[in-house]
CSV table of C-alpha atoms in Angstrom, one decimal:
chain,number,residue,atom,x,y,z
A,25,MET,CA,32.3,-4.5,10.3
A,26,LYS,CA,29.4,-5.0,8.7
A,27,ASN,CA,27.9,-2.3,6.4
A,28,VAL,CA,23.9,-2.5,5.6
A,29,VAL,CA,21.6,0.6,3.9
A,30,SER,CA,18.0,2.0,4.0
A,31,VAL,CA,17.5,4.2,1.1
A,32,SER,CA,14.2,5.3,0.9
A,33,LEU,CA,11.6,7.1,-1.0
A,34,GLY,CA,10.1,8.3,2.7
A,35,SER,CA,11.8,12.3,4.3
A,36,ALA,CA,14.9,12.1,5.3
A,37,LYS,CA,13.9,13.6,9.2
A,38,ARG,CA,13.9,9.8,9.7
A,39,ASN,CA,17.3,9.3,8.9
A,40,HIS,CA,19.8,7.1,11.6
A,41,ILE,CA,22.8,4.8,11.9
A,42,VAL,CA,23.5,2.7,14.9
A,43,GLU,CA,25.8,0.2,14.9
A,44,THR,CA,25.6,-2.8,16.9
A,45,GLU,CA,26.8,-6.6,16.8
A,46,LEU,CA,25.0,-10.2,15.9
A,47,LEU,CA,25.7,-13.1,15.2
A,48,GLY,CA,29.1,-11.9,16.6
A,49,HIS,CA,29.5,-9.2,13.4
A,50,LYS,CA,30.0,-5.3,13.7
A,51,PHE,CA,27.5,-4.0,11.9
A,52,ARG,CA,26.8,-0.7,10.8
A,53,ILE,CA,23.2,0.1,9.6
A,54,SER,CA,21.8,3.4,8.5
A,55,ARG,CA,19.1,4.9,6.6
A,56,ILE,CA,19.0,8.2,3.9
A,57,GLY,CA,15.6,9.1,3.2
A,58,THR,CA,15.9,11.2,-0.5
A,59,ASP,CA,12.8,12.7,0.4
A,60,GLY,CA,10.5,11.1,-2.7
A,61,ASP,CA,13.2,12.2,-5.2
A,62,PHE,CA,13.1,9.0,-7.6
A,63,GLU,CA,16.3,10.0,-9.5
A,64,ARG,CA,18.4,10.6,-6.2
A,65,ALA,CA,17.8,7.9,-4.7
A,66,ILE,CA,18.4,6.3,-7.8
A,67,ASP,CA,21.9,8.0,-8.1
A,68,ILE,CA,22.9,7.2,-4.3
A,69,LEU,CA,21.9,3.2,-5.2
A,70,LYS,CA,24.2,3.6,-7.9
A,71,SER,CA,27.1,4.8,-5.4
A,72,LEU,CA,26.9,2.4,-3.5
A,73,ASP,CA,26.4,-0.9,-5.5
A,74,GLY,CA,29.9,-3.1,-4.7
A,75,GLN,CA,30.8,-0.6,-1.3
A,76,VAL,CA,28.0,-1.8,1.0
A,77,ASP,CA,27.0,-5.6,1.9
A,78,ALA,CA,23.8,-4.7,1.8
A,79,ILE,CA,21.7,-2.5,0.6
A,80,GLY,CA,17.5,-2.3,1.3
A,81,LEU,CA,14.5,-0.5,-0.2
A,82,GLY,CA,12.4,1.7,2.2
A,83,GLY,CA,9.3,3.9,1.4
A,84,ILE,CA,8.6,1.5,-1.5
A,85,ASP,CA,8.0,-2.4,-2.4
A,86,VAL,CA,9.4,-4.1,-5.3
A,87,TYR,CA,7.8,-7.5,-4.9
A,88,LEU,CA,3.7,-7.6,-3.7
A,89,VAL,CA,3.2,-11.6,-2.4
A,90,VAL,CA,-0.6,-12.6,-2.8
A,91,GLY,CA,-1.0,-15.8,-2.3
A,92,GLU,CA,0.3,-17.7,-4.9
A,93,LYS,CA,1.3,-15.1,-7.2
A,94,CYS,CA,3.7,-12.0,-6.7
A,95,TYR,CA,3.5,-8.8,-7.8
A,96,THR,CA,6.2,-6.3,-9.6
A,97,VAL,CA,6.1,-3.0,-8.6
A,98,ARG,CA,7.2,-0.8,-11.9
A,99,ASP,CA,8.6,1.8,-9.9
A,100,GLY,CA,10.2,0.3,-7.4
A,101,LEU,CA,12.0,-2.6,-9.7
A,102,LYS,CA,13.4,1.0,-11.5
A,103,LEU,CA,15.2,1.6,-8.4
A,104,MET,CA,16.6,-2.4,-8.0
A,105,ASP,CA,17.4,-2.2,-11.0
A,106,ALA,CA,20.8,0.3,-10.2
A,107,VAL,CA,22.3,-1.8,-7.8
A,108,ASN,CA,24.1,-4.7,-9.6
A,109,LYS,CA,26.5,-6.0,-7.5
A,110,THR,CA,25.3,-5.7,-3.7
A,111,PRO,CA,22.4,-7.8,-2.3
A,112,VAL,CA,19.5,-5.9,-2.3
A,113,VAL,CA,16.3,-6.5,-1.2
A,114,ASP,CA,12.4,-4.0,-0.5
A,115,GLY,CA,10.7,-6.8,2.9
A,116,SER,CA,9.1,-8.4,0.7
A,117,GLY,CA,11.4,-11.8,2.1
A,118,LEU,CA,10.4,-10.7,6.1
A,119,LYS,CA,7.1,-9.4,5.6
A,120,ASN,CA,5.8,-12.9,4.9
A,121,THR,CA,7.7,-15.1,7.1
A,122,LEU,CA,9.0,-13.2,9.9
A,123,GLU,CA,5.5,-10.8,10.3
A,124,ARG,CA,3.3,-14.1,9.8
A,125,GLU,CA,5.7,-15.4,13.1
A,126,VAL,CA,5.2,-12.5,14.8
A,127,VAL,CA,1.4,-12.8,14.9
A,128,LEU,CA,1.0,-16.5,15.0
A,129,SER,CA,3.4,-16.5,18.3
A,130,LEU,CA,1.5,-13.0,20.1
A,131,ALA,CA,-1.4,-15.2,20.1
A,132,LYS,CA,-0.2,-18.6,21.0
A,133,LYS,CA,2.8,-17.2,23.4
A,134,GLY,CA,1.3,-13.9,23.9
A,135,GLY,CA,-2.6,-14.2,24.6
A,136,PHE,CA,-2.6,-10.6,22.9
A,137,PHE,CA,-5.0,-11.7,19.7
A,138,LYS,CA,-7.9,-13.9,20.3
A,139,PRO,CA,-10.8,-15.6,17.9
A,140,GLY,CA,-13.3,-11.8,17.7
A,141,THR,CA,-10.5,-9.1,17.7
A,142,LYS,CA,-11.2,-6.5,15.9
A,143,VAL,CA,-8.6,-5.7,13.8
A,144,LEU,CA,-8.1,-2.8,11.3
A,145,MET,CA,-5.3,-3.6,8.7
A,146,VAL,CA,-5.0,-0.2,7.4
A,147,SER,CA,-3.2,-2.4,4.1
A,148,ALA,CA,-2.7,-6.0,4.0
A,149,LEU,CA,-1.8,-6.3,0.3
A,150,ASP,CA,1.9,-5.6,1.0
A,151,ARG,CA,1.5,-7.4,4.1
A,152,PHE,CA,0.1,-10.4,3.0
A,153,GLY,CA,1.8,-13.4,5.8
A,154,MET,CA,0.2,-10.5,8.5
A,155,ALA,CA,-3.2,-10.8,6.9
A,156,GLU,CA,-3.4,-14.6,6.8
A,157,ALA,CA,-2.3,-15.0,10.5
A,158,PHE,CA,-5.4,-12.7,12.0
A,159,GLU,CA,-7.5,-14.7,9.4
A,160,GLU,CA,-5.6,-17.9,10.6
A,161,ILE,CA,-6.5,-16.8,14.5
A,162,GLY,CA,-9.8,-16.4,13.8
A,163,CYS,CA,-10.1,-12.4,14.2
A,164,LEU,CA,-12.5,-10.3,13.2
A,165,VAL,CA,-10.0,-8.1,10.3
A,166,THR,CA,-11.0,-5.5,8.4
A,167,PHE,CA,-8.2,-5.3,5.1
A,168,GLY,CA,-8.5,-1.3,4.4
A,169,ASP,CA,-6.4,-1.5,1.3
A,170,MET,CA,-9.4,0.6,-0.4
A,171,ILE,CA,-10.1,3.0,1.5
A,172,PHE,CA,-6.8,4.2,2.5
A,173,ILE,CA,-4.9,3.8,-1.3
A,174,ALA,CA,-8.0,4.5,-3.2
A,175,GLY,CA,-10.2,6.2,0.0
A,176,ILE,CA,-13.0,4.2,-1.2
A,177,PRO,CA,-15.1,3.7,2.1
A,178,TYR,CA,-15.4,-0.5,1.7
A,179,ALA,CA,-13.9,-2.0,4.4
A,180,VAL,CA,-12.3,-6.1,2.9
A,181,ARG,CA,-13.1,-9.0,5.3
A,182,THR,CA,-11.7,-11.7,4.3
A,183,VAL,CA,-8.6,-12.8,2.4
A,184,ALA,CA,-10.2,-14.5,-0.1
A,185,GLU,CA,-12.2,-11.6,-1.1
A,186,LEU,CA,-8.4,-10.0,-0.8
A,187,GLU,CA,-7.0,-12.2,-3.4
A,188,GLU,CA,-9.9,-11.0,-5.6
A,189,LEU,CA,-9.7,-7.8,-5.6
A,190,ALA,CA,-5.4,-8.1,-5.7
A,191,ALA,CA,-6.1,-9.4,-8.8
A,192,LYS,CA,-8.4,-7.7,-10.9
A,193,LEU,CA,-6.3,-4.4,-9.6
A,194,LEU,CA,-3.1,-5.6,-9.2
A,195,PRO,CA,-2.2,-6.4,-12.9
A,196,GLU,CA,-2.3,-2.7,-13.8
A,197,MET,CA,-2.0,-0.7,-10.5
A,198,VAL,CA,2.1,-1.8,-10.1
A,199,LYS,CA,2.8,0.2,-13.3
A,200,LEU,CA,1.6,3.3,-11.5
A,201,PRO,CA,3.7,5.8,-9.9
A,202,PHE,CA,4.6,4.9,-6.9
A,203,HIS,CA,3.2,8.1,-4.9
A,204,MET,CA,-0.5,7.5,-6.1
A,205,LEU,CA,-0.4,4.5,-4.8
A,206,TYR,CA,1.4,5.3,-1.3
A,207,PRO,CA,2.9,8.4,1.2
A,208,THR,CA,6.2,9.4,-0.1
A,209,GLY,CA,8.8,11.7,0.9
A,210,LYS,CA,6.6,15.1,2.4
A,211,LYS,CA,3.7,13.4,2.1
A,212,GLN,CA,4.6,10.9,5.1
A,213,GLU,CA,5.2,14.2,8.0
A,214,THR,CA,1.9,15.0,7.1
A,215,VAL,CA,-2.3,14.1,7.8
A,216,ASP,CA,-4.8,13.8,5.4
A,217,ARG,CA,-6.6,15.7,8.3
A,218,GLU,CA,-10.0,15.4,5.4
A,219,ARG,CA,-10.0,11.2,5.7
A,220,ALA,CA,-9.2,10.8,8.5
A,221,VAL,CA,-11.4,12.2,10.1
A,222,LYS,CA,-14.3,10.4,6.9
A,223,PHE,CA,-12.5,6.9,7.9
A,224,ALA,CA,-12.6,7.5,11.3
A,225,SER,CA,-14.6,5.2,12.1
A,226,PHE,CA,-12.6,2.3,11.0
A,227,TYR,CA,-9.7,3.7,13.7
A,228,ASN,CA,-12.4,3.4,16.1
A,229,GLU,CA,-14.2,-0.2,16.4
A,230,ALA,CA,-10.7,-1.9,16.0
A,231,GLU,CA,-9.1,-3.3,18.5
A,232,VAL,CA,-6.4,-4.2,16.8
A,233,ILE,CA,-4.7,-1.5,14.1
A,234,ALA,CA,-2.1,-3.3,12.4
A,235,GLY,CA,0.0,-2.7,9.2
A,236,ASP,CA,2.1,0.1,7.6
A,237,PHE,CA,2.6,2.5,9.9
A,238,HIS,CA,3.4,6.3,7.4
A,239,LEU,CA,0.2,4.7,6.6
A,240,ILE,CA,-1.0,4.6,10.3
A,241,LYS,CA,0.4,7.8,10.7
A,242,ARG,CA,-1.4,9.5,7.6
A,243,PHE,CA,-5.0,8.4,8.6
A,244,LEU,CA,-4.7,8.4,12.1
A,245,PRO,CA,-7.4,10.3,14.0
A,246,GLU,CA,-6.8,13.3,16.6
A,247,LYS,CA,-8.2,10.9,19.9
A,248,LEU,CA,-7.7,6.8,19.4
A,249,HIS,CA,-9.1,4.6,22.6
A,250,GLY,CA,-6.1,2.9,24.0
A,251,GLN,CA,-5.8,0.4,20.8
A,252,VAL,CA,-2.9,-1.5,19.9
A,253,ILE,CA,-0.9,-0.6,17.2
A,254,LEU,CA,1.0,-3.1,15.7
A,255,THR,CA,4.0,-2.1,13.0
A,256,ASN,CA,7.7,-1.2,13.1
A,257,THR,CA,9.7,2.0,11.2
A,258,THR,CA,9.0,4.0,14.2
A,259,THR,CA,10.8,6.6,15.1
A,260,GLU,CA,11.0,8.2,19.4
A,261,GLU,CA,9.1,11.0,18.3
A,262,ASP,CA,6.5,8.5,16.4
A,263,VAL,CA,6.3,6.0,19.4
A,264,LEU,CA,5.1,9.8,21.2
A,265,CYS,CA,2.5,10.6,18.9
A,266,LEU,CA,1.4,7.2,19.2
A,267,GLU,CA,0.6,7.4,23.4
A,268,ASN,CA,-0.3,10.8,22.9
A,269,ALA,CA,-2.7,9.8,20.8
A,270,GLY,CA,-4.3,7.3,23.1
A,271,ALA,CA,-2.7,4.2,22.3
A,272,GLY,CA,-2.8,1.6,24.7
A,273,CYS,CA,0.2,-0.6,23.3
A,274,LEU,CA,3.0,-0.3,20.6
A,275,ILE,CA,3.8,-4.4,19.2
A,276,THR,CA,7.1,-3.9,16.8
A,277,THR,CA,7.2,-6.1,14.1
A,278,THR,CA,11.5,-5.9,13.7
A,279,PRO,CA,13.5,-4.8,16.8
A,280,GLU,CA,14.1,-2.4,18.6
A,281,LEU,CA,17.7,-1.4,17.4
A,282,HIS,CA,19.1,2.0,19.6
A,283,GLY,CA,15.5,3.6,20.1
A,284,ARG,CA,14.1,3.1,16.8
A,285,SER,CA,11.8,-0.2,15.1
A,286,PHE,CA,13.6,0.1,11.9
A,287,GLY,CA,10.9,-1.1,8.8
A,288,THR,CA,11.3,-4.8,7.2
A,289,ASN,CA,13.9,-3.8,4.2
A,290,VAL,CA,16.5,-3.1,7.0
A,291,MET,CA,16.5,-6.2,8.6
A,292,GLU,CA,15.4,-8.2,5.7
A,293,ALA,CA,19.2,-6.5,4.1
A,294,VAL,CA,21.2,-7.4,7.9
A,295,LEU,CA,19.6,-10.9,8.1
A,296,VAL,CA,21.1,-11.4,4.1
A,297,ALA,CA,24.4,-10.0,5.2
A,298,LEU,CA,24.5,-12.4,7.2
A,299,MET,CA,23.4,-15.5,5.6
A,300,GLY,CA,25.9,-14.6,2.2
A,301,LYS,CA,23.8,-15.8,0.4
A,302,PRO,CA,22.3,-14.7,-3.2
A,303,VAL,CA,19.4,-13.3,-2.5
A,304,GLU,CA,17.7,-15.3,-5.2
A,305,MET,CA,18.4,-18.6,-3.3
A,306,ILE,CA,17.5,-17.7,0.3
A,307,ARG,CA,14.0,-19.4,1.5
A,308,SER,CA,11.6,-18.6,3.7
A,309,GLN,CA,12.5,-21.2,5.7
A,310,ASP,CA,16.4,-19.2,5.7
A,311,TYR,CA,15.2,-16.3,7.2
A,312,LEU,CA,13.0,-18.3,9.9
A,313,ASP,CA,15.8,-19.9,11.1
A,314,ILE,CA,17.5,-17.2,11.4
A,315,LEU,CA,15.7,-15.1,13.3
A,316,LYS,CA,15.6,-17.7,15.9
A,317,GLN,CA,19.0,-18.2,16.4
A,318,LEU,CA,19.3,-13.8,16.7
A,319,ASN,CA,16.0,-14.2,18.7
A,320,PHE,CA,14.2,-11.7,17.3
A,321,SER,CA,11.2,-11.0,20.0
A,322,PRO,CA,8.9,-8.1,19.6
A,323,ARG,CA,9.0,-5.0,20.6
A,324,ILE,CA,5.7,-3.5,23.3
A,325,LYS,CA,5.9,-0.9,24.7
A,326,TYR,CA,2.7,0.0,27.0
A,327,PHE,CA,1.6,2.9,27.5
A,328,SER,CA,-1.4,2.9,29.4
A,329,SER,CA,-2.6,0.0,32.3
A,330,GLU,CA,-6.4,0.0,30.0
A,331,TYR,CA,-5.6,-0.5,27.5
A,332,VAL,CA,-8.5,-2.0,25.3
A,333,LEU,CA,-6.6,-5.7,24.2
A,334,GLN,CA,-5.8,-7.2,27.2
A,335,ALA,CA,-3.3,-9.7,26.9
A,336,THR,CA,-3.9,-12.4,29.4
B,15,MET,CA,-11.0,6.2,-36.1
B,16,ALA,CA,-14.1,4.6,-34.6
B,17,THR,CA,-17.7,6.6,-35.2
B,18,HIS,CA,-19.8,8.3,-32.8
B,19,GLN,CA,-22.3,5.6,-32.8
B,20,GLU,CA,-18.9,2.8,-31.9
B,21,ILE,CA,-17.9,5.0,-28.5
B,22,LYS,CA,-22.2,5.3,-27.6
B,23,GLU,CA,-21.8,1.9,-27.8
B,24,SER,CA,-18.9,1.8,-25.8
B,25,LEU,CA,-19.9,3.4,-23.3
B,26,MET,CA,-23.6,1.7,-22.9
B,27,CYS,CA,-21.4,-1.2,-22.6
B,28,PHE,CA,-19.7,-0.1,-20.0
B,29,LEU,CA,-22.9,0.8,-17.6
B,30,ASP,CA,-24.4,-2.5,-18.9
B,31,ASN,CA,-21.5,-4.3,-16.7
B,32,TYR,CA,-21.8,-1.0,-13.7
B,33,GLN,CA,-24.7,-2.1,-13.6
B,34,LYS,CA,-24.3,-5.9,-13.0
B,35,ASN,CA,-21.0,-5.1,-9.8
B,36,GLU,CA,-23.3,-4.4,-7.4
B,37,ARG,CA,-20.2,-4.0,-5.0
B,38,LEU,CA,-19.2,-1.2,-7.4
B,39,LYS,CA,-22.2,0.2,-6.8
B,40,ILE,CA,-21.9,0.1,-3.1
B,41,MET,CA,-18.3,0.7,-3.5
B,42,ASN,CA,-19.1,4.6,-5.2
B,43,ARG,CA,-22.1,5.1,-3.0
B,44,ASP,CA,-20.2,8.4,-1.5
B,45,TRP,CA,-18.4,9.7,-5.0
B,46,ASN,CA,-20.6,11.6,-6.7
B,47,ARG,CA,-18.6,13.6,-9.7
B,48,VAL,CA,-18.9,14.6,-13.1
B,49,ILE,CA,-16.8,13.1,-15.9
B,50,SER,CA,-17.1,14.9,-19.1
B,51,ILE,CA,-15.3,12.5,-22.4
B,52,LEU,CA,-14.1,14.4,-25.0
B,53,VAL,CA,-12.6,12.3,-28.1
B,54,ARG,CA,-9.4,14.6,-29.8
B,55,ASP,CA,-10.4,13.5,-33.2
B,56,ASN,CA,-14.0,13.3,-34.0
B,57,GLN,CA,-15.4,16.1,-31.3
B,58,SER,CA,-17.9,13.8,-29.3
B,59,GLN,CA,-18.5,14.7,-26.4
B,60,PHE,CA,-19.9,12.7,-23.4
B,61,THR,CA,-21.1,13.1,-19.8
B,62,MET,CA,-21.0,10.6,-16.8
B,63,VAL,CA,-22.8,11.5,-14.0
B,64,LEU,CA,-21.7,8.9,-10.6
B,65,GLU,CA,-24.5,10.0,-8.5
B,66,LYS,CA,-25.2,8.0,-4.7
B,67,GLY,CA,-23.9,5.0,-6.7
B,68,VAL,CA,-25.8,5.1,-9.9
B,69,LEU,CA,-24.4,5.5,-12.6
B,70,GLU,CA,-25.8,7.7,-16.2
B,71,ILE,CA,-24.0,8.2,-19.3
B,72,LYS,CA,-25.7,11.4,-21.8
B,73,GLU,CA,-24.5,12.4,-24.9
B,74,GLY,CA,-23.0,16.0,-24.8
B,75,ALA,CA,-20.8,18.3,-22.7
B,76,ALA,CA,-20.9,18.5,-19.1
B,77,GLN,CA,-21.3,21.6,-17.1
B,78,ASN,CA,-18.1,22.0,-14.8
B,79,PRO,CA,-17.2,18.2,-14.5
B,80,ASP,CA,-14.9,16.9,-11.4
B,81,LEU,CA,-12.8,15.1,-13.9
B,82,THR,CA,-12.5,15.3,-18.0
B,83,VAL,CA,-11.0,12.0,-20.2
B,84,GLU,CA,-10.0,12.8,-22.9
B,85,ALA,CA,-8.1,10.1,-25.9
B,86,ASP,CA,-8.9,10.1,-29.6
B,87,SER,CA,-11.7,7.5,-30.5
B,88,GLU,CA,-9.7,4.5,-31.1
B,89,VAL,CA,-9.0,4.6,-27.1
B,90,LEU,CA,-12.0,5.5,-26.1
B,91,ALA,CA,-14.0,2.8,-27.3
B,92,ASP,CA,-11.0,0.4,-26.4
B,93,LEU,CA,-11.0,1.4,-23.2
B,94,PHE,CA,-14.9,1.3,-22.4
B,95,TYR,CA,-15.2,-2.3,-24.5
B,96,GLY,CA,-12.5,-3.5,-21.9
B,97,ASP,CA,-9.9,-4.3,-24.3
B,98,ILE,CA,-7.5,-2.3,-22.7
B,99,THR,CA,-6.9,-1.1,-19.1
B,100,PRO,CA,-6.6,2.8,-18.9
B,101,THR,CA,-3.3,2.7,-16.9
B,102,GLU,CA,-0.7,1.7,-20.2
B,103,PRO,CA,-2.4,5.3,-21.7
B,104,TYR,CA,-3.0,7.0,-19.3
B,105,ILE,CA,1.1,6.8,-18.4
B,106,ASN,CA,2.4,7.4,-22.3
B,107,GLY,CA,-0.3,10.3,-22.4
B,108,THR,CA,-2.3,9.3,-25.1
B,109,LEU,CA,-5.3,9.6,-22.6
B,110,LYS,CA,-5.1,12.5,-20.6
B,111,ILE,CA,-7.2,12.3,-18.1
B,112,LEU,CA,-7.6,16.3,-16.0
B,113,GLY,CA,-8.4,16.0,-12.3
B,114,SER,CA,-7.5,15.4,-8.9
B,115,GLU,CA,-4.8,12.6,-8.6
B,116,GLU,CA,-7.0,11.3,-6.6
B,117,ASP,CA,-9.9,11.2,-8.6
B,118,ILE,CA,-8.1,10.6,-10.9
B,119,LEU,CA,-6.5,7.1,-8.7
B,120,ARG,CA,-10.5,6.3,-7.7
B,121,LEU,CA,-12.0,5.8,-10.8
B,122,ASP,CA,-8.8,3.5,-12.4
B,123,PHE,CA,-9.7,0.9,-10.0
B,124,ILE,CA,-13.8,1.6,-11.0
B,125,SER,CA,-12.5,0.6,-14.7
B,126,LEU,CA,-10.0,-2.5,-13.4
B,127,LEU,CA,-13.1,-3.7,-10.7
B,128,ILE,CA,-15.8,-3.5,-13.8
B,129,TRP,CA,-12.9,-5.5,-16.5
B,130,GLY,CA,-9.9,-6.8,-14.0
B,131,GLU,CA,-8.8,-10.0,-14.9
């Protein structure tokens, strides 16, 4: 049996274990949250090194790929450096391939995203593949990085401006403690009510809300009006939360395993374990090829027959 | 050590670049803050006032600042001239910023948007 573990800076409440079979291989996939405890995460990573088939790093990014540039998050790299023998990934490989493909395929075959569809990506610098795909389709996208990361009510509307801001901000931002940029630990369990109210109009104006689920949840207004949510890392409780808030439909880019959509880091670790190839030798096409073999498809869950964006 | 006049000139340079940045003024329309700047090694004090996107810089101490920026004169002059970014001195403790984490992050964004790249 292949053993894949995700070590996350997120809440331990979201821990989960599943056993499944993929391409004839049995897998045990588990997730260990450390409630934002960085040192504990390092200790766990060291104890797993050489003992499991692949490790995913959750609740943190290591590599932010924006266009032709790749920015390395200092705290993420510290975690990665704690592992010497086992392949370790952060999900960035899949974000740049699977998520881009999911958006394009849902637009082409599912009729979900059409030119002119109003999309809010709560953050795009960590999901540049998805951002480019929405723009390629002709969606009217609001990239919410300035809004939801820095609290600056400034909507970025083009990938070009996003890249320009990334070039100015990311070389320095990646040096900051990660908790300043992203909700870790217990913050993942609470809504920032003040900012959720302040920035509710960005959610209200959108037909599609896409991106990191912890960010979507942290700034979620009390009421949605049938929007499509495109994300991953959702638990059954999260699905219920979205349904109760009034979301029209939930699409998760990673497949459901026993009622749970795992993060891209977990799925990337699974793919790495399947390929059995050194991580540094894996290219985007390798991910696409194996995803095709696995026939992974996004999970679509409708909450209401009157959701805002009617698929055709 | 940078003199009081040198720090004042660096702040004017920062202000000048802020004024030229229309996007930054739009970004700061909702952020009204008083920022105190304390120079450790020559006792100079300055006050930045941001209101509805307009930035003003005055000499002297601030009453009830929302944020306090404190460092040696050389660090502050380098910072406001854009020769260094605030991140490294903030992390290594040579630049101290007192205030809420959200405000500190936002101040960092402003500096990087003025001087970034």
